[in-house]
Short mmCIF file of C-alpha atoms in Angstrom, two decimals:
data_model
loop_
_atom_site.label_atom_id
_atom_site.label_comp_id
_atom_site.label_asym_id
_atom_site.label_seq_id
_atom_site.Cartn_x
_atom_site.Cartn_y
_atom_site.Cartn_z
CA MET A 13 -27.00 -8.62 5.53
CA ARG A 14 -26.68 -11.72 3.29
CA GLN A 15 -23.55 -13.85 3.20
CA VAL A 16 -21.47 -13.40 0.07
CA ALA A 17 -19.41 -15.97 -1.83
CA ILE A 18 -16.75 -15.77 -4.50
CA VAL A 19 -17.63 -18.36 -7.14
CA GLY A 20 -14.95 -17.71 -9.78
CA VAL A 21 -11.67 -15.86 -10.24
CA GLY A 22 -9.32 -14.87 -13.08
CA VAL A 23 -5.99 -13.17 -13.44
CA THR A 24 -3.65 -12.17 -16.29
CA LYS A 25 0.06 -12.83 -16.24
CA PHE A 26 1.74 -9.94 -14.35
CA GLY A 27 4.63 -8.16 -16.00
CA LYS A 28 5.14 -5.99 -19.05
CA HIS A 29 2.32 -6.27 -21.60
CA GLU A 30 1.69 -4.85 -25.07
CA LYS A 31 -2.02 -4.80 -24.10
CA GLY A 32 -3.68 -1.75 -22.53
CA VAL A 33 -5.64 -1.69 -19.27
CA LEU A 34 -8.97 -2.46 -20.97
CA GLN A 35 -7.66 -5.53 -22.73
CA LEU A 36 -6.02 -6.73 -19.54
CA LEU A 37 -9.27 -6.26 -17.60
CA ALA A 38 -11.21 -8.10 -20.33
CA GLU A 39 -8.82 -11.00 -20.22
CA ALA A 40 -8.97 -11.39 -16.44
CA THR A 41 -12.79 -11.00 -16.51
CA LEU A 42 -13.28 -13.65 -19.19
CA SER A 43 -11.24 -16.08 -17.02
CA ALA A 44 -13.40 -15.29 -14.01
CA LEU A 45 -16.64 -15.71 -16.01
CA LYS A 46 -15.46 -19.05 -17.27
CA ASP A 47 -14.28 -20.14 -13.85
CA SER A 48 -17.70 -19.34 -12.40
CA ARG A 49 -19.66 -20.58 -15.45
CA THR A 50 -21.44 -17.18 -15.63
CA GLU A 51 -20.74 -16.34 -19.27
CA GLN A 52 -24.47 -16.18 -19.96
CA GLU A 53 -25.57 -14.71 -16.64
CA LYS A 54 -26.92 -11.21 -16.02
CA PHE A 55 -24.69 -9.07 -13.83
CA ASP A 56 -26.18 -6.40 -11.64
CA ASP A 57 -22.92 -4.59 -10.82
CA VAL A 58 -19.47 -4.02 -12.34
CA PHE A 59 -16.86 -2.51 -10.00
CA ILE A 60 -13.52 -1.72 -11.57
CA GLY A 61 -10.51 -0.99 -9.37
CA ASN A 62 -8.07 1.29 -11.15
CA PHE A 63 -5.75 4.08 -10.00
CA ALA A 64 -4.62 6.20 -12.90
CA SER A 65 -5.66 5.00 -16.38
CA GLY A 66 -5.96 8.68 -17.34
CA GLU A 67 -2.35 9.51 -16.35
CA PHE A 68 -0.82 6.22 -17.53
CA GLU A 69 -2.67 5.74 -20.82
CA GLY A 70 -4.88 8.81 -21.39
CA LYS A 71 -7.93 6.58 -20.91
CA THR A 72 -10.96 7.55 -18.80
CA GLY A 73 -14.37 5.96 -18.29
CA ILE A 74 -12.83 2.49 -18.31
CA ALA A 75 -15.57 0.77 -16.27
CA ASN A 76 -18.19 1.79 -18.84
CA ALA A 77 -15.90 0.84 -21.71
CA LEU A 78 -15.31 -2.61 -20.28
CA THR A 79 -18.97 -3.21 -19.48
CA SER A 80 -19.87 -2.43 -23.05
CA ASP A 81 -16.97 -4.41 -24.57
CA LEU A 82 -17.98 -7.49 -22.57
CA ALA A 83 -21.69 -7.11 -23.25
CA LEU A 84 -22.47 -6.77 -19.51
CA GLU A 85 -25.06 -4.07 -20.00
CA PRO A 86 -27.36 -3.02 -18.38
CA ALA A 87 -25.32 -3.64 -15.17
CA PHE A 88 -24.44 -0.66 -13.00
CA ALA A 89 -20.77 0.09 -13.62
CA SER A 90 -18.19 2.36 -12.00
CA LYS A 91 -14.47 2.78 -11.68
CA ILE A 92 -13.29 2.69 -8.07
CA GLU A 93 -10.19 4.81 -7.41
CA ASN A 94 -8.47 4.29 -4.07
CA THR A 95 -4.76 4.56 -5.09
CA SER A 96 -3.02 1.24 -4.25
CA GLY A 97 -6.19 0.09 -2.53
CA SER A 98 -8.43 0.48 -5.57
CA GLY A 99 -8.83 -3.28 -5.97
CA GLY A 100 -9.62 -3.75 -2.28
CA ALA A 101 -12.11 -0.95 -2.40
CA ALA A 102 -13.84 -2.53 -5.42
CA LEU A 103 -13.98 -5.81 -3.55
CA TYR A 104 -15.53 -4.06 -0.56
CA LEU A 105 -18.20 -2.42 -2.71
CA GLY A 106 -18.93 -5.66 -4.57
CA TRP A 107 -19.42 -7.40 -1.23
CA MET A 108 -21.58 -4.60 0.08
CA SER A 109 -23.82 -4.61 -2.97
CA VAL A 110 -24.45 -8.35 -2.79
CA ALA A 111 -24.64 -8.50 0.98
CA SER A 112 -27.25 -5.71 1.05
CA GLY A 113 -29.49 -7.44 -1.46
CA GLN A 114 -29.04 -4.70 -4.03
CA SER A 115 -27.15 -7.07 -6.35
CA ASN A 116 -27.42 -10.78 -7.07
CA MET A 117 -24.26 -10.96 -9.13
CA ALA A 118 -21.32 -8.62 -9.08
CA LEU A 119 -18.18 -8.50 -11.17
CA VAL A 120 -15.22 -7.05 -9.28
CA ALA A 121 -12.11 -6.49 -11.35
CA GLY A 122 -8.93 -4.47 -10.97
CA GLY A 123 -6.27 -3.52 -13.44
CA GLU A 124 -3.44 -1.18 -14.22
CA LYS A 125 -1.21 -0.51 -17.19
CA MET A 126 1.94 1.13 -15.88
CA THR A 127 4.79 0.38 -18.33
CA SER A 128 3.29 2.87 -20.84
CA VAL A 129 5.39 5.58 -19.16
CA PRO A 130 9.10 5.61 -17.99
CA THR A 131 9.76 4.52 -14.44
CA GLU A 132 10.55 8.08 -13.30
CA ALA A 133 7.23 9.34 -14.67
CA ALA A 134 5.39 6.43 -12.95
CA THR A 135 7.01 7.37 -9.62
CA ASP A 136 5.83 10.99 -10.14
CA ILE A 137 2.30 9.93 -10.99
CA ILE A 138 2.13 7.76 -7.86
CA ALA A 139 3.64 10.56 -5.75
CA THR A 140 0.70 12.85 -6.55
CA LEU A 141 -1.34 10.88 -4.04
CA THR A 142 0.74 12.43 -1.19
CA HIS A 143 -0.19 15.60 0.69
CA GLU A 144 0.79 18.77 -1.26
CA GLU A 145 3.10 19.97 1.55
CA GLU A 146 4.98 16.68 1.62
CA TYR A 147 4.95 16.40 -2.16
CA LYS A 148 6.53 19.88 -2.40
CA GLN A 149 9.50 18.62 -0.36
CA GLY A 150 10.26 15.89 -2.92
CA VAL A 151 8.69 12.80 -1.36
CA SER A 152 7.67 9.74 -3.24
CA LEU A 153 6.37 6.53 -1.72
CA LEU A 154 9.99 5.31 -1.94
CA SER A 155 11.13 7.97 0.48
CA PHE A 156 8.33 7.29 2.96
CA ALA A 157 9.46 3.68 2.80
CA GLY A 158 13.02 4.57 3.67
CA LEU A 159 11.92 6.82 6.56
CA MET A 160 9.60 4.20 8.02
CA THR A 161 12.18 1.45 7.69
CA ARG A 162 14.97 3.32 9.49
CA ASN A 163 12.56 4.21 12.26
CA TYR A 164 11.52 0.52 12.63
CA LEU A 165 14.97 -0.94 12.54
CA GLU A 166 16.22 1.54 15.19
CA LYS A 167 13.18 1.27 17.39
CA TYR A 168 12.99 -2.53 17.54
CA GLY A 169 16.65 -3.50 16.98
CA ALA A 170 15.79 -5.51 13.84
CA PRO A 171 18.75 -6.43 11.62
CA ARG A 172 18.85 -5.06 8.07
CA GLU A 173 19.26 -8.66 6.76
CA VAL A 174 15.79 -9.59 7.83
CA LEU A 175 14.36 -7.35 5.13
CA ALA A 176 16.39 -9.22 2.51
CA LYS A 177 14.88 -12.45 3.82
CA VAL A 178 11.35 -11.18 3.08
CA ALA A 179 12.49 -10.47 -0.50
CA VAL A 180 14.12 -13.92 -0.86
CA LYS A 181 11.04 -15.66 0.46
CA ASN A 182 8.65 -13.78 -1.86
CA HIS A 183 10.87 -14.29 -4.93
CA GLU A 184 10.90 -18.03 -4.10
CA ASN A 185 7.12 -18.08 -3.89
CA ALA A 186 6.84 -16.14 -7.14
CA SER A 187 9.10 -18.64 -8.90
CA LEU A 188 6.33 -21.20 -8.25
CA ASN A 189 3.59 -18.90 -9.54
CA PRO A 190 3.36 -18.86 -13.35
CA ASN A 191 1.46 -15.56 -13.27
CA ALA A 192 4.13 -13.72 -11.27
CA GLN A 193 6.37 -11.04 -12.86
CA PHE A 194 9.59 -12.42 -11.41
CA GLN A 195 10.29 -16.11 -11.94
CA LYS A 196 13.82 -16.17 -10.54
CA THR A 197 14.92 -16.75 -6.98
CA ILE A 198 17.39 -14.34 -5.38
CA THR A 199 19.83 -14.63 -2.50
CA VAL A 200 20.17 -12.53 0.66
CA GLU A 201 23.59 -11.34 -0.60
CA GLN A 202 22.11 -10.16 -3.94
CA ALA A 203 19.39 -8.24 -2.14
CA LEU A 204 21.89 -6.64 0.21
CA LEU A 205 24.15 -5.55 -2.64
CA SER A 206 21.47 -4.16 -4.93
CA PRO A 207 21.60 -0.38 -5.52
CA ILE A 208 20.42 1.97 -2.73
CA ILE A 209 17.08 3.66 -3.52
CA ALA A 210 16.07 5.23 -0.18
CA ASP A 211 18.52 4.12 2.44
CA PRO A 212 18.38 1.79 4.27
CA LEU A 213 16.24 0.34 1.46
CA ARG A 214 17.67 -1.02 -1.80
CA LEU A 215 16.26 -1.94 -5.15
CA TYR A 216 15.35 -5.50 -4.11
CA ASP A 217 13.27 -4.21 -1.20
CA PHE A 218 10.73 -2.66 -3.62
CA CYS A 219 7.94 -4.02 -5.78
CA PRO A 220 8.40 -3.45 -9.51
CA ILE A 221 6.33 -1.48 -12.06
CA THR A 222 3.81 -3.92 -13.45
CA ASP A 223 0.93 -4.35 -15.92
CA GLY A 224 -1.83 -6.75 -15.07
CA ALA A 225 -5.46 -7.42 -14.07
CA ALA A 226 -7.50 -9.67 -11.86
CA ALA A 227 -11.23 -10.39 -11.45
CA VAL A 228 -13.69 -12.20 -9.15
CA VAL A 229 -17.39 -12.98 -9.37
CA MET A 230 -19.51 -12.52 -6.24
CA VAL A 231 -22.96 -13.94 -5.55
CA PRO A 232 -25.16 -14.52 -2.46
CA ALA A 233 -23.68 -17.52 -0.59
CA GLU A 234 -26.99 -19.42 -0.88
CA ARG A 235 -26.65 -19.45 -4.67
CA ALA A 236 -22.96 -20.32 -4.74
CA ALA A 237 -23.34 -24.08 -5.24
CA SER A 238 -24.97 -23.56 -8.63
CA PHE A 239 -21.79 -21.96 -10.04
CA THR A 240 -18.91 -23.89 -8.48
CA GLU A 241 -18.12 -26.95 -6.41
CA ARG A 242 -15.60 -24.93 -4.40
CA PRO A 243 -17.18 -21.61 -3.38
CA VAL A 244 -15.26 -19.28 -1.01
CA LEU A 245 -17.15 -17.26 1.60
CA VAL A 246 -16.27 -13.61 2.21
CA SER A 247 -16.86 -13.97 5.93
CA GLY A 248 -15.62 -10.56 6.94
CA ILE A 249 -14.43 -7.38 5.22
CA GLY A 250 -13.48 -4.01 6.64
CA GLY A 251 -12.06 -0.74 5.41
CA ALA A 252 -10.62 2.15 7.40
CA THR A 253 -8.44 5.25 7.15
CA ASP A 254 -5.57 7.05 8.94
CA THR A 255 -3.94 10.44 8.45
CA HIS A 256 -3.10 11.64 4.90
CA VAL A 257 -0.08 13.53 6.15
CA VAL A 258 2.29 10.67 6.90
CA SER A 259 4.71 12.68 9.07
CA GLU A 260 2.00 13.65 11.53
CA ARG A 261 1.43 10.07 12.72
CA GLU A 262 2.52 9.63 16.33
CA ASP A 263 4.27 6.39 15.44
CA LEU A 264 5.57 5.86 11.89
CA THR A 265 5.87 2.12 12.48
CA VAL A 266 2.14 1.59 13.00
CA LEU A 267 -0.45 1.41 10.22
CA LYS A 268 -3.60 2.46 12.11
CA ALA A 269 -5.75 2.03 8.99
CA VAL A 270 -4.71 -1.67 8.83
CA LYS A 271 -5.44 -2.15 12.56
CA ARG A 272 -8.86 -0.55 12.26
CA ALA A 273 -9.86 -2.35 9.04
CA ALA A 274 -8.71 -5.68 10.58
CA GLU A 275 -10.77 -5.16 13.70
CA LYS A 276 -13.88 -4.72 11.54
CA ALA A 277 -13.10 -7.78 9.43
CA TYR A 278 -12.36 -10.02 12.38
CA ALA A 279 -15.53 -8.87 14.20
CA ALA A 280 -17.70 -9.53 11.12
CA SER A 281 -16.22 -13.00 10.54
CA GLY A 282 -15.97 -14.10 14.12
CA LYS A 283 -12.35 -15.02 13.50
CA ALA A 284 -9.25 -14.01 15.42
CA PRO A 285 -5.72 -13.51 14.13
CA LYS A 286 -4.76 -17.00 15.33
CA ASP A 287 -7.42 -18.54 13.02
CA ILE A 288 -5.77 -17.22 9.85
CA GLN A 289 -3.88 -19.92 7.99
CA VAL A 290 -2.62 -18.06 4.90
CA ALA A 291 -2.40 -14.33 4.11
CA GLU A 292 -1.63 -12.00 1.23
CA LEU A 293 -0.23 -8.70 2.53
CA HIS A 294 0.61 -5.44 0.76
CA ASP A 295 4.43 -5.65 0.56
CA MET A 296 5.09 -2.69 -1.67
CA PHE A 297 8.45 -2.75 0.07
CA THR A 298 9.81 -5.45 2.34
CA LEU A 299 9.20 -3.91 5.74
CA MET A 300 5.52 -3.35 4.87
CA GLU A 301 4.91 -7.09 5.09
CA ILE A 302 6.38 -7.21 8.58
CA VAL A 303 4.57 -4.11 9.83
CA GLN A 304 1.24 -5.37 8.55
CA SER A 305 1.81 -8.84 10.10
CA GLU A 306 1.97 -6.97 13.45
CA ASP A 307 -0.93 -4.57 12.90
CA LEU A 308 -3.12 -7.47 11.76
CA GLY A 309 -2.43 -9.08 15.17
CA PHE A 310 -0.38 -12.06 13.92
CA PHE A 311 2.64 -10.96 15.94
CA ALA A 312 3.28 -8.40 18.67
CA LYS A 313 4.45 -4.88 17.60
CA GLY A 314 8.18 -4.96 16.97
CA GLU A 315 8.33 -8.78 16.78
CA GLY A 316 7.14 -9.47 13.25
CA TRP A 317 10.73 -9.50 12.01
CA LYS A 318 11.50 -12.35 14.40
CA ALA A 319 8.77 -14.45 12.71
CA VAL A 320 10.51 -13.88 9.40
CA GLU A 321 13.85 -15.02 10.94
CA ALA A 322 12.19 -18.12 12.39
CA GLY A 323 10.60 -19.05 9.03
CA VAL A 324 7.04 -18.75 10.37
CA THR A 325 5.87 -16.89 7.24
CA ARG A 326 7.42 -19.27 4.74
CA ARG A 327 5.24 -21.72 2.77
CA ASP A 328 6.20 -24.48 5.22
CA GLY A 329 5.73 -22.21 8.30
CA ARG A 330 2.81 -21.87 10.62
CA LEU A 331 1.44 -18.79 8.80
CA PRO A 332 2.49 -18.61 5.12
CA ILE A 333 2.49 -14.97 3.93
CA ASN A 334 2.41 -13.96 0.27
CA THR A 335 2.47 -17.40 -1.30
CA SER A 336 1.78 -15.65 -4.62
CA GLY A 337 5.09 -13.79 -4.39
CA GLY A 338 3.37 -10.73 -3.03
CA LEU A 339 3.61 -7.29 -4.57
CA LYS A 340 7.38 -7.61 -4.23
CA ALA A 341 7.79 -10.48 -6.73
CA LYS A 342 4.40 -11.19 -8.27
CA GLY A 343 4.24 -7.52 -9.18
CA HIS A 344 2.03 -4.57 -8.29
CA PRO A 345 -0.26 -3.33 -11.09
CA ILE A 346 -1.79 -0.82 -8.71
CA GLY A 347 -5.54 -1.20 -9.29
CA ALA A 348 -5.27 -4.97 -9.74
CA THR A 349 -3.51 -5.76 -6.49
CA GLY A 350 -6.41 -5.89 -4.00
CA VAL A 351 -8.32 -8.19 -6.35
CA ALA A 352 -5.29 -10.32 -7.17
CA GLN A 353 -4.70 -10.88 -3.45
CA ALA A 354 -8.23 -12.31 -3.20
CA VAL A 355 -7.59 -14.50 -6.25
CA GLU A 356 -4.51 -16.07 -4.62
CA ILE A 357 -6.37 -16.76 -1.35
CA VAL A 358 -9.34 -18.26 -3.22
CA TRP A 359 -7.00 -20.54 -5.14
CA GLN A 360 -5.22 -21.57 -1.90
CA LEU A 361 -8.56 -22.40 -0.26
CA GLN A 362 -9.66 -24.32 -3.40
CA GLY A 363 -6.37 -26.26 -3.49
CA ARG A 364 -5.45 -24.93 -6.92
CA CYS A 365 -1.96 -23.48 -6.19
CA GLY A 366 0.18 -26.34 -7.50
CA ALA A 367 3.78 -26.24 -6.23
CA ARG A 368 3.13 -23.34 -3.83
CA GLN A 369 -0.05 -24.92 -2.33
CA VAL A 370 -0.38 -24.70 1.45
CA ASP A 371 -2.89 -26.32 3.76
CA ALA A 372 -5.44 -23.65 4.68
CA GLY A 373 -9.20 -23.24 5.17
CA VAL A 374 -9.18 -19.58 6.31
CA GLY A 375 -7.23 -16.81 4.61
CA LEU A 376 -6.83 -13.05 4.83
CA THR A 377 -5.99 -10.24 2.39
CA CYS A 378 -4.66 -6.81 3.37
CA ASN A 379 -4.69 -4.13 0.67
CA VAL A 380 -3.18 -0.79 1.61
CA ALA A 381 -3.77 2.55 -0.13
CA GLY A 382 -1.64 5.66 -0.21
CA PHE A 383 1.12 5.21 2.33
CA GLY A 384 -1.08 3.48 4.86
CA ASN A 385 -3.82 6.12 4.90
CA ASN A 386 -6.42 3.62 3.83
CA ALA A 387 -6.71 -0.15 4.13
CA VAL A 388 -9.13 -2.93 3.24
CA VAL A 389 -8.88 -6.26 5.02
CA SER A 390 -10.91 -9.29 4.00
CA ILE A 391 -11.25 -12.74 5.49
CA LEU A 392 -12.08 -15.60 3.15
CA GLU A 393 -13.11 -19.15 4.09
CA ARG A 394 -13.68 -22.40 2.30
CA MET A 395 -17.44 -22.99 2.38
CA LYS A 396 -18.61 -26.14 4.11
CA MET B 16 7.02 35.84 5.77
CA ASN B 17 9.85 35.20 8.20
CA GLU B 18 12.07 32.70 6.39
CA ASP B 19 13.64 30.74 9.22
CA GLN B 20 10.54 29.29 10.71
CA ILE B 21 7.67 26.90 10.00
CA VAL B 22 4.29 28.32 10.68
CA SER B 23 2.31 25.58 12.35
CA PHE B 24 -1.38 25.96 13.19
CA GLN B 25 -2.74 25.76 16.68
CA CYS B 26 -6.43 25.01 17.23
CA SER B 27 -8.05 27.96 18.99
CA ASN B 28 -10.44 25.63 20.78
CA CYS B 29 -8.40 22.66 22.08
CA GLY B 30 -4.82 23.88 21.49
CA LEU B 31 -3.63 20.97 19.33
CA ALA B 32 -0.89 22.17 16.98
CA MET B 33 -0.55 20.76 13.46
CA PHE B 34 1.20 21.19 10.15
CA PRO B 35 0.05 21.35 7.48
CA ARG B 36 -3.16 23.16 8.31
CA HIS B 37 -6.27 21.04 8.17
CA THR B 38 -9.73 22.51 7.44
CA ARG B 39 -10.95 20.98 10.74
CA CYS B 40 -8.95 20.25 13.86
CA ARG B 41 -7.90 16.58 14.09
CA ALA B 42 -8.94 16.41 17.72
CA CYS B 43 -12.06 18.59 18.14
CA ARG B 44 -13.17 19.49 14.52
CA ASN B 45 -12.96 23.20 15.27
CA THR B 46 -12.18 25.34 12.19
CA ASP B 47 -10.32 28.25 13.75
CA PHE B 48 -6.49 28.20 14.15
CA ARG B 49 -3.84 30.69 15.21
CA GLU B 50 -0.39 30.73 13.72
CA ALA B 51 2.37 29.13 15.84
CA PRO B 52 5.84 29.71 14.36
CA VAL B 53 8.51 27.13 15.18
CA ARG B 54 12.24 27.28 14.53
CA GLU B 55 13.81 23.99 15.69
CA GLY B 56 13.32 20.35 16.38
CA LYS B 57 14.97 16.93 16.44
CA VAL B 58 15.24 14.20 13.82
CA ILE B 59 12.95 11.21 14.27
CA THR B 60 14.08 9.41 11.10
CA HIS B 61 15.95 10.14 7.89
CA THR B 62 16.70 8.78 4.48
CA ARG B 63 18.93 9.49 1.50
CA LEU B 64 16.84 9.15 -1.65
CA THR B 65 18.59 8.33 -4.91
CA ALA B 66 15.48 7.80 -7.07
CA THR B 67 14.25 11.36 -6.95
CA ARG B 68 11.37 13.00 -8.83
CA PRO B 69 11.85 15.27 -11.87
CA GLY B 70 13.00 18.74 -10.83
CA PHE B 71 14.66 17.66 -7.55
CA ALA B 72 18.37 17.07 -6.83
CA LYS B 73 19.72 13.69 -8.00
CA GLU B 74 20.20 12.81 -4.38
CA LEU B 75 17.82 14.11 -1.74
CA ARG B 76 18.08 13.85 2.02
CA LEU B 77 14.67 13.77 3.70
CA VAL B 78 13.98 13.89 7.39
CA VAL B 79 10.96 13.63 9.68
CA VAL B 80 11.42 16.16 12.44
CA GLU B 81 9.62 16.57 15.69
CA LEU B 82 9.40 20.37 16.14
CA SER B 83 9.78 21.98 19.58
CA ASN B 84 5.95 22.22 19.93
CA GLY B 85 5.55 18.47 19.25
CA VAL B 86 4.36 18.76 15.63
CA ARG B 87 6.02 16.30 13.25
CA VAL B 88 6.89 17.48 9.77
CA LEU B 89 8.71 16.13 6.78
CA GLY B 90 11.36 18.17 5.00
CA GLN B 91 14.63 18.26 3.10
CA LEU B 92 17.92 18.43 4.91
CA ALA B 93 19.69 21.36 3.36
CA ASP B 94 23.32 20.82 4.28
CA ASP B 95 25.47 17.78 3.86
CA THR B 96 26.38 17.15 7.46
CA GLU B 97 25.58 13.84 8.96
CA VAL B 98 22.36 13.41 10.93
CA GLU B 99 21.22 10.63 13.17
CA SER B 100 17.88 10.03 14.81
CA GLY B 101 17.88 12.48 17.71
CA SER B 102 20.04 15.12 15.92
CA ARG B 103 18.94 18.71 16.55
CA VAL B 104 17.96 20.72 13.48
CA VAL B 105 16.96 24.31 12.84
CA VAL B 106 14.64 25.66 10.21
CA SER B 107 16.02 27.54 7.21
CA TRP B 108 14.63 28.63 3.84
CA GLY B 109 15.79 27.69 0.36
CA LYS B 110 15.16 26.12 -3.01
CA LEU B 111 13.35 22.78 -2.92
CA SER B 112 13.03 22.06 -6.67
CA GLU B 113 13.40 23.59 -10.05
CA ARG B 114 11.51 22.34 -13.11
CA GLU B 115 11.07 23.97 -16.50
CA GLY B 116 12.44 27.27 -15.21
CA LYS B 117 10.12 27.34 -12.22
CA THR B 118 11.71 27.35 -8.80
CA VAL B 119 9.86 26.17 -5.72
CA SER B 120 11.19 27.39 -2.35
CA GLY B 121 10.18 26.44 1.14
CA PHE B 122 11.47 25.53 4.60
CA ARG B 123 14.36 23.14 4.92
CA PHE B 124 16.34 21.85 7.86
CA LEU B 125 19.96 22.40 8.92
CA SER B 126 21.60 20.12 11.42
CA VAL B 127 23.23 21.62 14.50
CA GLY B 128 24.51 18.52 16.23
CA ARG B 129 23.33 15.91 18.70
CA ALA B 130 20.64 16.55 21.22
CA HIS B 131 21.61 16.20 24.88
CA GLY B 132 19.92 13.65 27.07
#
């Protein structure tokens, strides 16, 4: 397998847009093409991460539409649907295509237009990814979140307040990210007094409904220097799955798909959890960031919340997590998220994050699909 | 169908019980199962959901229950008594949702108090 580098990235502002998913994808892609100086290059592959353009906007075939709109023919093109992990799955396939030698230049973009339907309808569309027996009982991802969180807090004796601290941290990071949906900081008290959604979780524990898109350009590492002075190596990437039926997991506080995907990514890159200096995790609700920080091996199981208390995951801590604001405060346009996580890590490694910049040469992304039934973990490194 | 039970599925090869039924056994990939009815269990975790989906009650109590044969299932809590993790529940039957005149029924749980030990 060849080594693969990211040579350019682009992202739209996250939030509520008048634009549809195709226009958002086009905007993010144009930024990535400009960033990688590949506007006139021939692309072999176009992978588009998207969850539900059909349900949200009545639009299908969006990868083909985008390829034609941006004059990227005759590249191979396909939409990649993997629920909340659609972006990560597209990243994985882009990497695979370039690494295998099949492709010399791949565009990986992800996008979602979600505000086209009311919030209640969006929740219902998202809930269709659950198993039909659990769906029938009335579950949504919000309820799985409440069930997992109570189990975690009781099992490990973590205080409820620590969840609010994750939200406060991520809002603060988002306030320094001009592309983030939320630009305002919040307090622990505000988070703890927000309306109950799925107890013990409240409104400020959850990511919002968001429109947005992100894109990256991948090439063989040996060609990277001809496109950018600051290429980023995809040194390891892994994907894995766990049970679809959430309730049949032996331990609701463990995301096995994340553990398994991480093992593959670490093995491929030769890195260990202690080598990671910045990470973007899939915090669709506050506890998810803590649980993933454990399942990725950063902290022991049941101890991730202590790292939040100690400030380890803040921008000035030993391992900054979600410097972008995360899904929680940057926003979560479903198909865009996995790609947007890579964009943030690339910018951090390139030193382009302005007020939220941290000192890091090795970063990690963790994109989770469904309610933990699928995950993609990637390790990115500044190229020497 | 007996209404006060959950019919779980036990692999006829390795004996692993599961619900819902899978096409292949999670442990040994066998495709034959026998029905294993279960009537009670204990609460592993619970939530009170206020942002419910169309067709469901405005407020929904959901529990993950470990049934007496070890199978874990998710379901609605039917009554309004308090439950805690560890509470014993029994299986009942009732309306789960109603949308556009169509009623969906299924198993639900009723709490019967704290487990001993």
